Coordinates of C-alpha atoms and ligand atoms in Angstrom, one line a residue:
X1 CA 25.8 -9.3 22.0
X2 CA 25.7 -12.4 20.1
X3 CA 27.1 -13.4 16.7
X4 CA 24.8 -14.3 14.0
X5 CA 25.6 -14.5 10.3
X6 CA 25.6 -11.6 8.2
X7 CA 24.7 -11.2 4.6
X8 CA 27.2 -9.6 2.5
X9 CA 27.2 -8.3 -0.9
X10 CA 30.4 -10.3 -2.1
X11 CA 29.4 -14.1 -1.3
X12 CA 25.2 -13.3 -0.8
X13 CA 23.1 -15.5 0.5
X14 CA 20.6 -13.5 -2.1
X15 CA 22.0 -15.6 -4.6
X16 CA 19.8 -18.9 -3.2
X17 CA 16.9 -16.8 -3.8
X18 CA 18.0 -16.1 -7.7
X19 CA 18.4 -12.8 -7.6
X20 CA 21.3 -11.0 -9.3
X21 CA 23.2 -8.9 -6.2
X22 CA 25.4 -6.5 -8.0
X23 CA 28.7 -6.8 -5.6
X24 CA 31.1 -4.6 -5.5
X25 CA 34.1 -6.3 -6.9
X26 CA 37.9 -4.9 -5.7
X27 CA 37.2 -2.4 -3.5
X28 CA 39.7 -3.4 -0.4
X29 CA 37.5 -0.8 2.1
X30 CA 37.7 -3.8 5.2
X31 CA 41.9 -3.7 4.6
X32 CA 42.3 0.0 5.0
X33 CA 39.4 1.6 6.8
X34 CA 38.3 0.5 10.2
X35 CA 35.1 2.1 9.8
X36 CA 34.2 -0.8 7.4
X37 CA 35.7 -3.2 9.7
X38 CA 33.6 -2.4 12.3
X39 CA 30.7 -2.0 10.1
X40 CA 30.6 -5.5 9.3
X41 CA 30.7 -6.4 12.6
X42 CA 28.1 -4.4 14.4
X43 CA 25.7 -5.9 11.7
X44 CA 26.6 -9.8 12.7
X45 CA 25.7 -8.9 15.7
X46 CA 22.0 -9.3 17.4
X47 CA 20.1 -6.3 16.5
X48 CA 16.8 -7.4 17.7
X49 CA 17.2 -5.5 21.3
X50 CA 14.1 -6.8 22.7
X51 CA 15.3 -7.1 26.1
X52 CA 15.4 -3.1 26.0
X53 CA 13.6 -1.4 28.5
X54 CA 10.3 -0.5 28.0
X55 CA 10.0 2.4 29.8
X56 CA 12.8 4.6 27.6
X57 CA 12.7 8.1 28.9
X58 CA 12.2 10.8 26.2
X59 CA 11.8 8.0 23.2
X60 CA 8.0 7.3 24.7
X61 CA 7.3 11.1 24.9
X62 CA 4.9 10.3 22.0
X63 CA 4.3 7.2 20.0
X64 CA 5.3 6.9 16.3
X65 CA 4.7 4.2 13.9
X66 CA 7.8 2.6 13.0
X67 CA 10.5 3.8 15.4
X68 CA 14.0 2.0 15.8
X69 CA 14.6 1.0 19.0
X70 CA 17.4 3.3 20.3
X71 CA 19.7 1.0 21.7
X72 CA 19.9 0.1 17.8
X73 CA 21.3 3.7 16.7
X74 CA 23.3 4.2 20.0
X75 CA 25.2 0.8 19.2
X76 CA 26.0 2.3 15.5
X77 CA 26.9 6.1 17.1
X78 CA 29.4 4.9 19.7
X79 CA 30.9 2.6 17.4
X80 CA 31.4 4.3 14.1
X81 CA 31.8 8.1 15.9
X82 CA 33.8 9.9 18.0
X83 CA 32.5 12.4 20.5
X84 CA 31.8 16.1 18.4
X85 CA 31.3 14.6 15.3
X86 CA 28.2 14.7 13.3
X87 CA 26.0 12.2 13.3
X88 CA 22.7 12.5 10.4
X89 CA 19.4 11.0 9.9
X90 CA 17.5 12.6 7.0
X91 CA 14.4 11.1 7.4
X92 CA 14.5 11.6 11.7
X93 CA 11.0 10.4 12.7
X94 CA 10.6 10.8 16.3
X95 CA 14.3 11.9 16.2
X96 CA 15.4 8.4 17.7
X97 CA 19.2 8.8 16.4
X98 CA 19.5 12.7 16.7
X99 CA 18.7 12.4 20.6
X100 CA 21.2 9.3 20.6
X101 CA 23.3 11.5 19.2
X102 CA 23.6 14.5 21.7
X103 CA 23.1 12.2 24.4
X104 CA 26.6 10.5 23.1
X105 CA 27.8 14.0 23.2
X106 CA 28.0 13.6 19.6
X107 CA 26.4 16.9 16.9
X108 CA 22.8 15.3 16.2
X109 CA 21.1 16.5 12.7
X110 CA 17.4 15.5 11.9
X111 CA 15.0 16.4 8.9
X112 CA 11.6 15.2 8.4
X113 CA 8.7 17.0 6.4
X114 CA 6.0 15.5 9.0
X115 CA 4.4 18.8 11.2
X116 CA 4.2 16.0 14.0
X117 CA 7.4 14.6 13.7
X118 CA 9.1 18.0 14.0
X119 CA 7.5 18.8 16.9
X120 CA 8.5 15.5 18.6
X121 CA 12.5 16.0 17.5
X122 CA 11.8 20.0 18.8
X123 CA 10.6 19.1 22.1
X124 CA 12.7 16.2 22.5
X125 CA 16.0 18.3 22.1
X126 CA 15.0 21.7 23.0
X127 CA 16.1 22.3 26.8
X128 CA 13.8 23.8 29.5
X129 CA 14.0 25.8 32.6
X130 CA 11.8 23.4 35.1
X131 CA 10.9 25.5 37.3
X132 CA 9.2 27.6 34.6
X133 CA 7.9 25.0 32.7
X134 CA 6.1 23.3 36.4
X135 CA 4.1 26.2 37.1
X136 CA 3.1 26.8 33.2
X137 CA 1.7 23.0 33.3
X138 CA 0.0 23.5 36.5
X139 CA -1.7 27.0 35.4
X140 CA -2.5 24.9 32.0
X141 CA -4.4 22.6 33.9
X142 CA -6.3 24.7 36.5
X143 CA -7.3 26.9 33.6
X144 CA -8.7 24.3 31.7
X145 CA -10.9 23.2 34.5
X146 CA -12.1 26.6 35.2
X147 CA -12.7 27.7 31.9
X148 CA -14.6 24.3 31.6
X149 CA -17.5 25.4 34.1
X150 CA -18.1 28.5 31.7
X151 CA -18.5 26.7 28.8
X152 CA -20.3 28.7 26.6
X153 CA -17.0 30.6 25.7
X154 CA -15.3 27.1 24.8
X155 CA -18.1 26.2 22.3
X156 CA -18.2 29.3 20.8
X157 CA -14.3 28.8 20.3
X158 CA -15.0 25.6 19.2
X159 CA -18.0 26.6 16.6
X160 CA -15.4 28.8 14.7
X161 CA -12.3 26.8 15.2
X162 CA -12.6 24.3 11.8
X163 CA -13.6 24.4 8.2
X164 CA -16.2 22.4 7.0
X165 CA -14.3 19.5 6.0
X166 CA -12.0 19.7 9.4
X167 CA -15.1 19.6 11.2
X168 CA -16.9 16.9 9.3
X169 CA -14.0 14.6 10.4
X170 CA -13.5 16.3 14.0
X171 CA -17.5 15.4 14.4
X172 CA -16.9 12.1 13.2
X173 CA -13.9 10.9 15.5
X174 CA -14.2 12.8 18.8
X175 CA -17.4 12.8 20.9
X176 CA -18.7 16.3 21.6
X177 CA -17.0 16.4 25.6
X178 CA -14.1 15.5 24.6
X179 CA -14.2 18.2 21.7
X180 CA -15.0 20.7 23.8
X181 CA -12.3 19.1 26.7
X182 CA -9.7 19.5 24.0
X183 CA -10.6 23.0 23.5
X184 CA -10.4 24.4 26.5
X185 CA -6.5 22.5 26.9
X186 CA -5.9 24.4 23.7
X187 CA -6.9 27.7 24.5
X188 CA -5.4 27.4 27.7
X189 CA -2.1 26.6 26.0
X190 CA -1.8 29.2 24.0
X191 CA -2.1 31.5 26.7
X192 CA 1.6 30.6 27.3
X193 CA 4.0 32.8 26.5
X194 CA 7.3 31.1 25.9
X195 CA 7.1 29.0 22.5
X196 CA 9.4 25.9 23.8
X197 CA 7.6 25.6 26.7
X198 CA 4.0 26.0 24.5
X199 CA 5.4 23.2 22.0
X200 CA 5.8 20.6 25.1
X201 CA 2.3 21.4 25.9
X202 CA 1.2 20.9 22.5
X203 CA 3.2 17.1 22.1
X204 CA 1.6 16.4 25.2
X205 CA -1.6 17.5 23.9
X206 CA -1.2 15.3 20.6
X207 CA 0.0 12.1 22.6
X208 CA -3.3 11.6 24.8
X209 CA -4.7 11.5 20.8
X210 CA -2.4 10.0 18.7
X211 CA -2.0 6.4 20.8
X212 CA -2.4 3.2 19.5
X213 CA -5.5 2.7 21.0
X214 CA -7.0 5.9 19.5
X215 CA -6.3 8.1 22.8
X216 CA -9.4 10.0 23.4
X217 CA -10.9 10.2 20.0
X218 CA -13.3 7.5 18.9
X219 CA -10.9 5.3 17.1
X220 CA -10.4 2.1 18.4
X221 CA -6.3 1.9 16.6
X222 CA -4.5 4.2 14.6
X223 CA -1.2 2.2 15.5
X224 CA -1.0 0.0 12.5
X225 CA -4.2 -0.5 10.6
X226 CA -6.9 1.5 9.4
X227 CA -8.6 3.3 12.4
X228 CA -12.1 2.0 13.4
X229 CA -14.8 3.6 15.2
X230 CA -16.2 0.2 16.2
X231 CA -15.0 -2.6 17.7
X232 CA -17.2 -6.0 17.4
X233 CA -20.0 -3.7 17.7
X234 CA -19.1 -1.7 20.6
X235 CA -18.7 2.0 21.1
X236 CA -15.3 3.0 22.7
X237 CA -15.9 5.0 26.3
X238 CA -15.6 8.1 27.2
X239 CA -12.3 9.1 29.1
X240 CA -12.0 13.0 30.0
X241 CA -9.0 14.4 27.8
X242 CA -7.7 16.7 30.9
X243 CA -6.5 14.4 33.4
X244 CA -5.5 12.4 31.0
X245 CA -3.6 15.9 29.4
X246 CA -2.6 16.3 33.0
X247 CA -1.0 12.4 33.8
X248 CA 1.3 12.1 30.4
X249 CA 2.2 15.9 31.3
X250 CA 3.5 15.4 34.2
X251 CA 5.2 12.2 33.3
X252 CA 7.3 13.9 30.6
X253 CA 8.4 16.5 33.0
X254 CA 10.0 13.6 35.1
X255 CA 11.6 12.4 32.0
X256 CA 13.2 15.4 31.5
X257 CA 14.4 16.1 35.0
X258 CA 16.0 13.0 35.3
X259 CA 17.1 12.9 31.7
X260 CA 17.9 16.5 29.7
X261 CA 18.9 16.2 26.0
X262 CA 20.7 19.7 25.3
X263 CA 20.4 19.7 21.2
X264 CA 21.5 23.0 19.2
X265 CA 18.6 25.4 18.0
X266 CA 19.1 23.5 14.4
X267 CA 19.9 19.4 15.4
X268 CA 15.5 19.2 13.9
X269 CA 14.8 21.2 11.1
X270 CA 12.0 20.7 8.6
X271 CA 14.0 19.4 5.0
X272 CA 13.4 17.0 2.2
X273 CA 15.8 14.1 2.6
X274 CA 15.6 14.0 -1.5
X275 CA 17.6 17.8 -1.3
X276 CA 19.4 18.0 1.6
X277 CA 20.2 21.6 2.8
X278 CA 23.8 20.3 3.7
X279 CA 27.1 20.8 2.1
X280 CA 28.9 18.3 0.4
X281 CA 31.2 15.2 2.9
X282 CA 30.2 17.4 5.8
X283 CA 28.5 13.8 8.0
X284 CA 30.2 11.5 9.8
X285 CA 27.4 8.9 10.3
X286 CA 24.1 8.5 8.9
X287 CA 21.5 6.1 10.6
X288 CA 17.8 6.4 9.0
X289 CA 15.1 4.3 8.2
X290 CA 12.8 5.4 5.3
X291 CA 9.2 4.6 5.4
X292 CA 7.8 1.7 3.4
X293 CA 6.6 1.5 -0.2
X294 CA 3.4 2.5 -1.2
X295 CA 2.2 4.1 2.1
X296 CA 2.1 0.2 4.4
X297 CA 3.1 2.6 7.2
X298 CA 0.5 6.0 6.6
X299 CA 2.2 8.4 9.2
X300 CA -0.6 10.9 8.3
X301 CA -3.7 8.9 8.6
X302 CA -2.5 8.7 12.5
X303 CA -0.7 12.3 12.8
X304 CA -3.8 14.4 11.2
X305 CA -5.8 12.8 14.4
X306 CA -3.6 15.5 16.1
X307 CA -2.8 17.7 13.7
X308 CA -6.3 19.3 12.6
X309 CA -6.5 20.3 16.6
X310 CA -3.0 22.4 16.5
X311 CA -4.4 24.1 13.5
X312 CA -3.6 22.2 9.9
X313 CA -6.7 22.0 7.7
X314 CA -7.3 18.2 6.8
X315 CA -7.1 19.1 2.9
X316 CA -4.0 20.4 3.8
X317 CA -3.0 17.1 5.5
X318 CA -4.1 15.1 2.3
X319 CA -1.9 17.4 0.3
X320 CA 1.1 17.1 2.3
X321 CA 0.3 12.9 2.8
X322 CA 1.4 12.5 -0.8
X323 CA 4.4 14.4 -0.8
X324 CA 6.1 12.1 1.5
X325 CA 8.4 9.2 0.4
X326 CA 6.4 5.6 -0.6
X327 CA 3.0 8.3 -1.2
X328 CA 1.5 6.1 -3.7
X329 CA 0.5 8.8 -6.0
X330 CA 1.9 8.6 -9.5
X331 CA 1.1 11.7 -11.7
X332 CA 2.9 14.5 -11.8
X333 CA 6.5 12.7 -10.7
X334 CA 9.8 12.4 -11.8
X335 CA 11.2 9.2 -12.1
X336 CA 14.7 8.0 -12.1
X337 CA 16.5 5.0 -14.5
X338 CA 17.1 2.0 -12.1
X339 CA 19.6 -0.6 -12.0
X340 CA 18.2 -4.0 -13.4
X341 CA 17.0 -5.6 -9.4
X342 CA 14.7 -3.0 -9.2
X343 CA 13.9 -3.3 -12.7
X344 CA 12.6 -6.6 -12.6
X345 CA 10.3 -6.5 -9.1
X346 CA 8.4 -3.6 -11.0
X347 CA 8.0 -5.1 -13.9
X348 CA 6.5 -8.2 -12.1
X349 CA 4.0 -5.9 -10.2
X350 CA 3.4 -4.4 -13.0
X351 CA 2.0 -7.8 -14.6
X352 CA -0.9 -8.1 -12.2
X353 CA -1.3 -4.5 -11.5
X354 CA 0.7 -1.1 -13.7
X355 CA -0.5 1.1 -11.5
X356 CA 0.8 -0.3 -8.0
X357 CA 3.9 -0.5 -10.3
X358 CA 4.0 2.9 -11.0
X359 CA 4.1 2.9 -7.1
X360 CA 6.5 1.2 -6.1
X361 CA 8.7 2.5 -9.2
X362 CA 8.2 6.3 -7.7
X363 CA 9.4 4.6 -4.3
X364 CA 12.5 3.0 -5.7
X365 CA 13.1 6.6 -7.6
X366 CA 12.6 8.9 -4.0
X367 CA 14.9 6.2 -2.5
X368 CA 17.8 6.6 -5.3
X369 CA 17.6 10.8 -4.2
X370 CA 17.9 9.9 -1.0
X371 CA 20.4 7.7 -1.3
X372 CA 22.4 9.8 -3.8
X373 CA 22.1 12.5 -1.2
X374 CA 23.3 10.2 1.5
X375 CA 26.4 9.9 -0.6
X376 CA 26.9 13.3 -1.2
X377 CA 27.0 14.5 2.8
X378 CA 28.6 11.5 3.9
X379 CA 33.0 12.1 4.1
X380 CA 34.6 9.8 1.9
X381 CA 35.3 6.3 4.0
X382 CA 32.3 7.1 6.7
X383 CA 29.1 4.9 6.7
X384 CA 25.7 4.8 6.3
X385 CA 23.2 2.7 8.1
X386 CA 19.7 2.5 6.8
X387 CA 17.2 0.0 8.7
X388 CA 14.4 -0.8 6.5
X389 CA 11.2 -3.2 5.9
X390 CA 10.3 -4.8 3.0
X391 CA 6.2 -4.6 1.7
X392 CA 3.9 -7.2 0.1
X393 CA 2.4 -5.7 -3.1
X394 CA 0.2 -8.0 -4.7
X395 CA 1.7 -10.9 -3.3
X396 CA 5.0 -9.9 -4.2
X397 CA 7.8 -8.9 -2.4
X398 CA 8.9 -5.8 -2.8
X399 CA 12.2 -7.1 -1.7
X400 CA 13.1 -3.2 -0.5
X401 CA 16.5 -4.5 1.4
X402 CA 18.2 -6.1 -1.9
X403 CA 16.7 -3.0 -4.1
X404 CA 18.3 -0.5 -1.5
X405 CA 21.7 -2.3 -2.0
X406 CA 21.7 -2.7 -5.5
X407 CA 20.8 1.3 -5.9
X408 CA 23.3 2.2 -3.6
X409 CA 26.2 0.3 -5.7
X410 CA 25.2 2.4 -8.8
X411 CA 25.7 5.3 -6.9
X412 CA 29.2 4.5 -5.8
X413 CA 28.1 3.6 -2.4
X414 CA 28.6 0.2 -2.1
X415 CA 26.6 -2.0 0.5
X416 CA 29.3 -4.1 2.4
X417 CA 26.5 -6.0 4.8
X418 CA 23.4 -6.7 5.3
X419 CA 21.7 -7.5 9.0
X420 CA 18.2 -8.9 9.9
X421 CA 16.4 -8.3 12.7
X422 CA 13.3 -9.9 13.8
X423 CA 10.4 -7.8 14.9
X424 CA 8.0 -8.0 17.9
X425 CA 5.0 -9.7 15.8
X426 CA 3.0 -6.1 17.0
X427 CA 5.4 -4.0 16.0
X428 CA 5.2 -2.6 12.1
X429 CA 2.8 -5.1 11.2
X430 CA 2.7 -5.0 7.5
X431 CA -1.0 -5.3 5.9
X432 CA -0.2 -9.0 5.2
X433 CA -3.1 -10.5 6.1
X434 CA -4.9 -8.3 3.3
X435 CA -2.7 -10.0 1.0
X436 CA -4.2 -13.3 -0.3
X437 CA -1.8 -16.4 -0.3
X438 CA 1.4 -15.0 0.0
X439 CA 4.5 -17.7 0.6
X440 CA 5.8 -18.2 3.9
X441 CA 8.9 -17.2 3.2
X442 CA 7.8 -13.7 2.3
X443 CA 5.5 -14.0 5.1
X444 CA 8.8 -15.0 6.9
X445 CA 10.6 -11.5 5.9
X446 CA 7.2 -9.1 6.9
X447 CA 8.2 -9.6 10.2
X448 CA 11.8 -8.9 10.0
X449 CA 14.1 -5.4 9.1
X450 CA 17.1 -5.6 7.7
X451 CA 20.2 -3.4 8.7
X452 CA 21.7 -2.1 5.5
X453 CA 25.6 -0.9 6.1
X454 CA 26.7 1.3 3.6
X455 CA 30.1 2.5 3.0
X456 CA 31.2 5.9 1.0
X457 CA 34.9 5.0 -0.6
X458 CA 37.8 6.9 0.1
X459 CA 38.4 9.0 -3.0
X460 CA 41.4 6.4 -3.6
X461 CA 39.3 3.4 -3.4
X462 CA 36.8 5.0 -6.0
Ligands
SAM1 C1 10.3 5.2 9.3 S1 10.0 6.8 9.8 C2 11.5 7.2 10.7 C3 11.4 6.7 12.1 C4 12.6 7.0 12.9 N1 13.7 6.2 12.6 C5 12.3 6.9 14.4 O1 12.9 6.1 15.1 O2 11.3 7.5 14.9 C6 10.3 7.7 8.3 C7 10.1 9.2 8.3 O3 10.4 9.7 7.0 C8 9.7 10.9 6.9 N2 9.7 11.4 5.5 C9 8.9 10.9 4.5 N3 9.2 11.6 3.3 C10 10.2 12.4 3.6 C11 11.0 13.4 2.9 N4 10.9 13.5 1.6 N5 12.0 14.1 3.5 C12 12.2 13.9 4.9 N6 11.4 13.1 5.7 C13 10.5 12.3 5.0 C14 8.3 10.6 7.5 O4 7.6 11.7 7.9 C15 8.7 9.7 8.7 O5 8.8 10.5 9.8

């Protein structure tokens, strides 16, 4: 990989950009501990990966907005871990580092609160007889088509399937074949029997929906914007959900022949990343990235596409929607105190708008949980790496990657580098363009992430 200059806390770069960057002064972590050592130096190295292949086995079983190319947490794993130990990311996603993880033959540990995003880490780890699992998606299939040419029983299923709200959006976003395509999948599906096998039917299900493109449903994107049912006027076409059910099916099960991931019944569990169900310095290595402030990613607005078919009522989904970190509801929510970087970007959103800095000031507070947590599990002298985006609040920057570092340090877990990657300009695209005359050096840092390396002391060092 090549060398590129990294930011670190001691001599910042943050400083030409006058912004106080609480260091952490004294602490001699690079001398004794060759954790840090090697800390430093994976994050002065390139972490764009963009060369990585495209195709990467069980990371493409189902898109997700957002997801860390894996090569990124493999590069962290092997280097700051030795085989057995346990590796953690408490806000897992599409489980990117936990199936790094096992695959490095390291323990993998994921926790997410998204339905979708716990089926994805399931079925990603969760080991399958394929023998078994070939004739289950075969009979799927062959059932669906049948049960298609009698299809009075499908609509009937289908009549009594949502509540009124569910089915006020379900009319809306999927023509009436496809509905009643979907349906018969479904019911077919849940004919089978074994649940592990019944959960990669379902993820198979959900990714011919949830796609960038819309899938099958009527929206033209649900990758990164708002989803549209129009595109310059036009109608989207028609394209019949069970071959296409039956194509990504069947190219998952060649992923996993070629490629098993043998995780432990518990390597995904559903948790809140704000109270981990861990015990104390039990985690070797942490790799996560949170979502953005004030919802620029909405992981629900694309999931509930899915979700309302595998049986969550959309009110449900709203609900849930603003429990999740950078939700950008305000009442009813504990804040934390905040070192003085944090501090002053609120108060400047607050000028032009209080409540978007109420937002971002409840994103800044989930974060410091998190990040306290994050130093609670980690052992003493182990690291922390936390990939993260910055956001564009009325024209500010949110400056997430400076906040981050400057929490950490007040909870005694210092930042010791900081790395910046550049994204592919269609990956993660922030809603800048809805943001009027923004300067072109925050423009600049919308289409970058930066690689935060944090280090718990040694109990000496502290
Ligand atoms: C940026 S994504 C992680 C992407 C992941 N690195 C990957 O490669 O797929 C952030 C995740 O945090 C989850 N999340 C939000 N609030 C959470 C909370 N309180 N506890 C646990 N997970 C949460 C979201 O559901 C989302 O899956």
């Amino acid at each position: 990989m090549q060398k590129r200059q990294v930011r670190q806390s001691k001599h910042s770069k943050v400083s030409e950009l006058k912004i106080d960057f609480v260091s952490a002064p004294g602490r001699t972590h690079d001398a004794v501990n060759p954790v840090a050592r090697k800390l430093k130096a994976l994050l002065s190295e390139d972490l764009g990966f963009h060369i990585a292949p495209v195709n990467n086995g069980k990371h493409n079983f189902h898109s997700f907005p957002a997801k860390f190319p894996p090569e990124l947490a493999r590069v962290f794993i092997e280097n700051l871990t030795s085989p057995g130990e346990i590796v953690l990311d408490p806000l897992a996603g599409s489980a990117t580092t936990v199936v790094e993880a096992i695959s490095a033959g390291r323990t993998g540990i994921g926790f997410d609160i998204d339905p979708l995003a716990l089926l994805m880490g399931k079925v990603k780890v969760t080991p399958l007889d394929l023998l078994k699992l070939e004739r289950e998606v075969r009979r799927v299939v062959e059932d669906a088509e049948v049960s298609l040419m009698r299809r009075s029983k499908i609509e009937k299923a289908l009549e009594n399937k949502f509540d009124e709200g569910t089915k006020e959006f379900v009319d809306y976003w999927f023509g009436y074949e496809t509905q009643v395509e979907l349906m018969a999948l479904l019911l077919s599906i849940e004919k089978v029997e074994n649940t592990d096998v019944k959960d990669f039917l379902k993820l198979a299900f959900s990714s011919i929906i949830v796609t960038k493109s819309g899938g099958v449903s009527l929206a033209w994107d649900l990758g990164h914007t708002r989803p549209h049912k129009l595109k310059q006027g036009k109608e989207k076409k028609y394209k019949p959900a069970i071959p296409e059910f039956e194509k990504r099916v069947l190219k998952n099960v060649a992923v996993i022949r070629q490629n098993p991931v043998a995780g432990r019944k518990k390597s995904i569990q559903w948790g809140n990343a704000e109270s981990l169900p861990l015990e104390n310095e039990s985690v070797d290595l942490i790799v996560t990235s949170p979502p953005y402030a004030s919802n620029a990613i909405d992981y629900m607005r694309a999931h509930k596409f899915s979700l309302v078919w595998l049986g969550m009522p959309v009110d449900h989904l709203t609900e849930l929607r603003s429990t999740y970190i950078g939700s950008d509801k305000v009442t009813d929510f504990k804040f934390e105190p905040l070192p003085p970087l944090p501090e002053k970007v609120i108060s400047q959103l607050s000028r032009s708008d209080e409540r978007k800095g109420m937002v971002l000031r409840r994103y800044y507070s989930e974060m410091k949980r998190v990040l306290g947590e994050i130093q609670r599990v980690l052992k003493p002298a182990k690291a922390a790496v936390l990939v993260v985006g910055s956001s564009v609040m009325r024209g500010i920057d949110t400056q997430t990657d400076r906040c981050l570092a400057e929490i950490g340090e007040s909870l005694e877990l210092p930042c010791v580098g900081i790395g910046v990657r550049s994204l592919d300009r269609d990956r993660r695209m922030m809603p800048t363009s809805t943001e009027a005359r923004i300067d072109s050096q925050i423009e600049k840092r919308m289409h970058q992430e930066f690689v935060l390396g944090f280090l718990k002391p040694n109990r000496s060092e502290g």
